[in-house]
Amino acid sequence: MTALSPVPAYPWPQGKASAFCFSVDVDAHAPWLWANRADMPRLLGHHEQRSFGPRIGMPRIAALLAAHGIKGSFFVPAIVAETHPWMLPALVDAGHEVGLHGYFHELVAQVSDDQFTHFLEGAIGLFQAQTGQTPRGFRSPAWEMTPHMLAECRRLDLYDSSLMGLETPHSVNGVTQIPVSWSTDDAIFFKFLGGGGDMGPPLGTDAVYRAWTEELQASRRYGTLMMLTVHDWISGKAVRAQMLDKLLGHVTASPDIWIATAGELAAHHRAHAPERDALTASLPESPLEHPAWKDA
């Protein structure tokens, strides 16, 4: 097979043509805490917006999934679970997957390797204490990874769902990877906090619904995974939940789509395609070190 040969179809189970995963990054107030860790503000506005998630967004999203018979993957920062101790047990009792999403939603570029390991192990301990289970999956805050983070996921036998080098499950540096996609993340379309820091007003649901149904159609055509990622405080809003209801209706009405959690996708890949698409990720050298630059 040459580099330009058609990509072989991914071996989805039961003769399915593609896969769909409903994931939730349950950020709630964690990014606010991390961003303001050195100087906690006196203002309530942003914190209250994010608090909508655990209060209303999470129950609303859970009810929506139950109505469609879908199990989701909820990636929860440990501080959110610590603040709302009902959350992880309730999700597990409802049959959903709970995965790691940092301790404080700490950003990769702002912590050392040792700090990352400390926070990761602390989050695992909290999940074990609250659920009696060891989490099997990790998703990095802001979807960024380093070689050290991958090595730690491998050491702890965690799959990762943070990168987007392929459109189907694969492995990166020996870690099973369940890819994400910015184009099917609600934050880039709807996130709006106010206060002058936003890039622009949020899009209406009609435009996003059209884009995501096109994503679903393309996923079925090319046999890929459509990883939908929503946030508790964003898509828990009534009009966006209404849009998700319509979208999930399309998903469940399509018998050729395998609806799975990220954990189920990882387990399937390890069992049925462990040698397929095994990638090695490393950072290239700086252009300043390239001979073409040095000779200039």
Coordinates of C-alpha atoms in Angstrom, one line a residue, residues 19-279:
A19 CA -19.1 5.5 15.6
F20 CA -20.5 8.2 17.8
C21 CA -19.5 9.2 21.3
F22 CA -21.3 11.8 23.5
S23 CA -18.8 13.3 25.8
V24 CA -19.1 16.0 28.4
D25 CA -16.2 18.1 29.8
V26 CA -17.7 19.0 33.2
D27 CA -15.6 22.1 33.7
A28 CA -18.1 24.0 35.9
H29 CA -16.1 26.5 37.9
A30 CA -12.7 24.7 37.6
P31 CA -11.2 26.9 34.8
W32 CA -12.3 30.0 36.7
L33 CA -10.5 28.8 39.8
W34 CA -7.3 28.0 37.9
A35 CA -7.2 31.2 36.0
N36 CA -7.7 33.2 39.2
R37 CA -5.6 31.1 41.5
A38 CA -3.1 33.9 42.3
D39 CA -5.7 36.6 42.7
M40 CA -9.2 35.5 43.5
P41 CA -11.7 38.2 42.2
R42 CA -14.5 39.8 44.2
L43 CA -16.9 39.5 41.1
L44 CA -19.5 36.8 40.9
G45 CA -20.6 37.0 37.3
H46 CA -18.3 34.4 35.6
H47 CA -18.5 32.1 38.6
E48 CA -22.3 32.1 38.6
Q49 CA -22.4 31.4 34.8
R50 CA -20.3 28.3 35.4
S51 CA -22.3 27.2 38.4
F52 CA -25.3 26.8 36.2
G53 CA -23.7 23.6 35.0
P54 CA -23.9 21.5 38.1
R55 CA -27.2 23.1 39.2
I56 CA -29.2 22.7 35.9
G57 CA -26.9 21.7 33.0
M58 CA -25.9 18.3 34.3
P59 CA -29.4 17.1 35.3
R60 CA -30.7 18.3 32.0
I61 CA -28.0 16.6 29.9
A62 CA -28.4 13.4 31.9
A63 CA -32.2 13.4 31.3
L64 CA -31.6 14.0 27.6
L65 CA -29.2 11.0 27.3
A66 CA -31.6 8.8 29.3
A67 CA -34.5 9.8 26.9
H68 CA -32.4 8.5 23.9
G69 CA -30.9 5.5 25.7
I70 CA -27.3 6.8 25.4
K71 CA -24.5 6.4 27.8
G72 CA -22.0 9.3 27.9
S73 CA -18.4 9.9 28.9
F74 CA -18.1 12.6 31.5
F75 CA -14.6 14.0 32.0
V76 CA -14.6 15.7 35.4
P77 CA -11.9 17.9 37.1
A78 CA -11.3 16.5 40.6
I79 CA -12.1 19.9 42.2
V80 CA -15.6 19.8 40.6
A81 CA -16.2 16.3 42.0
E82 CA -14.8 17.5 45.3
T83 CA -17.1 20.5 45.4
H84 CA -20.2 18.4 44.2
P85 CA -19.6 15.0 45.9
W86 CA -23.0 13.7 44.5
M87 CA -21.8 14.0 40.9
L88 CA -19.5 11.0 40.2
P89 CA -21.7 8.5 42.1
A90 CA -24.8 9.7 40.4
L91 CA -23.2 9.4 36.9
V92 CA -21.9 5.9 37.7
D93 CA -25.3 4.8 39.0
A94 CA -26.8 6.0 35.8
G95 CA -24.4 3.9 33.8
H96 CA -22.2 6.6 32.4
E97 CA -18.5 6.7 32.2
V98 CA -16.5 9.1 34.4
G99 CA -13.0 10.1 33.4
L100 CA -10.2 12.3 34.5
H101 CA -9.9 16.0 33.4
G102 CA -7.2 17.4 35.6
Y103 CA -7.5 18.4 39.3
F104 CA -8.1 22.1 38.9
H105 CA -8.4 22.1 35.1
E106 CA -4.7 23.1 35.2
L107 CA -3.3 24.1 31.8
V108 CA -0.4 22.0 30.6
A109 CA 1.9 24.9 29.8
Q110 CA 1.4 26.2 33.3
V111 CA 2.5 23.1 35.3
S112 CA 5.7 21.2 35.6
D113 CA 5.9 17.5 34.9
D114 CA 6.1 16.7 38.6
Q115 CA 3.0 18.8 39.3
F116 CA 1.1 17.1 36.5
T117 CA 1.8 13.7 38.0
H118 CA 0.9 14.9 41.5
F119 CA -2.4 16.3 40.3
L120 CA -3.2 13.2 38.2
E121 CA -2.5 10.8 41.1
G122 CA -4.6 13.0 43.4
A123 CA -7.5 13.0 41.0
I124 CA -7.4 9.2 40.7
G125 CA -7.5 8.9 44.5
L126 CA -10.5 11.2 44.7
F127 CA -12.4 9.2 42.0
Q128 CA -11.6 6.0 43.8
A129 CA -12.8 7.3 47.1
Q130 CA -16.1 8.7 45.7
T131 CA -17.0 5.8 43.3
G132 CA -15.0 2.7 44.5
Q133 CA -13.7 2.5 40.9
T134 CA -10.4 3.4 39.3
P135 CA -11.0 5.7 36.3
R136 CA -9.8 4.3 33.0
G137 CA -9.7 7.4 30.8
F138 CA -8.0 10.8 30.8
R139 CA -8.8 14.0 28.9
S140 CA -6.4 16.9 29.2
P141 CA -7.8 20.4 30.0
A142 CA -7.7 22.4 26.8
W143 CA -6.8 19.2 24.9
E144 CA -3.0 19.6 25.0
M145 CA -0.5 16.8 25.8
T146 CA 3.2 16.4 26.4
P147 CA 5.4 13.4 26.0
H148 CA 5.5 13.2 29.9
M149 CA 1.8 13.2 30.1
L150 CA 1.5 10.3 27.6
A151 CA 4.2 8.4 29.5
E152 CA 2.2 8.8 32.7
C153 CA -1.0 7.7 31.0
R154 CA 0.8 4.6 29.8
R155 CA 2.3 4.0 33.3
L156 CA -1.2 4.2 34.8
D157 CA -2.9 2.2 32.0
L158 CA -5.1 5.1 31.0
Y159 CA -6.5 5.8 27.6
D160 CA -6.4 9.4 26.5
S161 CA -8.9 11.5 24.6
S162 CA -7.2 14.8 24.0
L163 CA -5.5 14.6 20.6
M164 CA -6.7 14.6 17.0
G165 CA -4.1 13.1 14.8
L166 CA -6.6 10.6 13.3
E167 CA -10.4 10.3 13.0
T168 CA -10.6 6.8 14.5
P169 CA -9.1 5.2 17.6
H170 CA -5.4 4.6 17.5
S171 CA -2.4 4.7 19.8
V172 CA 0.2 7.4 20.4
N173 CA 3.4 6.5 22.2
G174 CA 1.7 3.3 23.4
V175 CA -1.4 5.1 24.8
T176 CA -4.8 4.3 23.3
Q177 CA -6.1 7.5 21.8
I178 CA -9.8 8.3 21.3
P179 CA -9.6 11.5 19.2
V180 CA -11.5 14.7 19.7
S181 CA -12.3 17.4 17.2
W182 CA -12.7 21.2 17.6
S183 CA -15.4 21.2 15.0
T184 CA -17.7 19.1 17.2
D185 CA -16.9 21.0 20.5
D186 CA -19.6 23.3 21.7
A187 CA -17.3 25.9 23.3
I188 CA -15.9 27.3 20.1
F189 CA -19.5 28.1 18.9
F190 CA -21.3 29.0 22.1
K191 CA -18.8 30.0 24.9
F192 CA -19.5 33.6 25.9
L193 CA -18.6 34.9 29.4
G194 CA -18.8 38.7 28.9
G195 CA -16.6 41.3 30.4
G196 CA -14.7 42.1 27.2
G197 CA -12.6 39.0 26.8
D198 CA -14.8 37.1 24.2
M199 CA -13.9 36.8 20.6
G200 CA -17.4 37.4 19.4
P201 CA -21.1 36.7 20.2
P202 CA -22.2 33.0 20.4
L203 CA -23.6 31.4 17.3
G204 CA -27.3 30.5 17.0
T205 CA -28.2 26.8 17.3
D206 CA -29.5 26.6 13.7
A207 CA -26.0 27.1 12.3
V208 CA -24.4 24.7 14.7
Y209 CA -27.1 22.1 14.2
R210 CA -26.5 22.2 10.5
A211 CA -22.7 21.9 10.9
W212 CA -23.0 19.0 13.3
T213 CA -25.5 17.1 11.1
E214 CA -23.0 17.5 8.3
E215 CA -20.3 16.1 10.5
L216 CA -22.5 13.1 11.3
Q217 CA -23.2 12.5 7.6
A218 CA -19.5 12.7 6.8
S219 CA -18.6 10.4 9.6
R220 CA -21.0 7.8 8.3
R221 CA -19.6 8.2 4.7
Y222 CA -16.0 7.9 5.7
G223 CA -16.3 5.4 8.6
T224 CA -14.9 7.7 11.2
L225 CA -15.7 8.5 14.9
M226 CA -17.8 11.5 15.6
M227 CA -16.7 12.7 19.0
L228 CA -19.2 15.2 20.3
T229 CA -18.0 17.3 23.2
V230 CA -20.2 19.6 25.2
H231 CA -19.9 21.4 28.5
D232 CA -22.2 21.4 31.4
W233 CA -22.6 25.1 31.7
I234 CA -22.8 25.8 27.9
S235 CA -25.0 23.1 26.3
G236 CA -27.0 22.6 29.4
K237 CA -28.8 25.8 28.5
A238 CA -32.4 25.1 27.3
V239 CA -32.1 26.1 23.7
R240 CA -28.9 24.1 23.2
A241 CA -30.3 21.0 24.9
Q242 CA -33.2 21.3 22.5
M243 CA -30.8 21.3 19.6
L244 CA -28.9 18.3 21.1
D245 CA -32.2 16.4 21.3
K246 CA -32.8 16.8 17.6
L247 CA -29.2 15.7 16.8
L248 CA -29.4 12.6 19.0
G249 CA -32.6 11.7 17.3
H250 CA -30.6 11.5 14.0
V251 CA -27.9 9.4 15.7
T252 CA -30.2 6.9 17.3
A253 CA -32.3 6.6 14.1
S254 CA -29.2 5.4 12.1
P255 CA -28.6 1.7 12.7
D256 CA -25.2 1.8 11.1
I257 CA -23.7 4.0 13.8
W258 CA -22.1 2.4 16.8
I259 CA -23.0 4.6 19.9
A260 CA -20.3 4.0 22.5
T261 CA -18.5 5.6 25.4
A262 CA -14.9 6.6 25.1
G263 CA -14.0 3.8 27.4
E264 CA -15.9 1.3 25.2
L265 CA -14.1 2.7 22.1
A266 CA -10.7 2.3 23.9
A267 CA -11.5 -1.3 24.9
H268 CA -12.6 -2.2 21.4
H269 CA -9.5 -0.8 19.9
R270 CA -7.2 -2.7 22.3
A271 CA -9.0 -6.0 21.7
H272 CA -9.5 -5.8 17.9
A273 CA -7.0 -3.4 16.4
P274 CA -4.1 -3.0 18.8
E275 CA -1.4 -2.9 16.1
R276 CA -3.4 -0.7 13.7
D277 CA -2.4 3.0 13.5
A278 CA 0.2 2.9 16.2
L279 CA 1.8 6.3 16.0

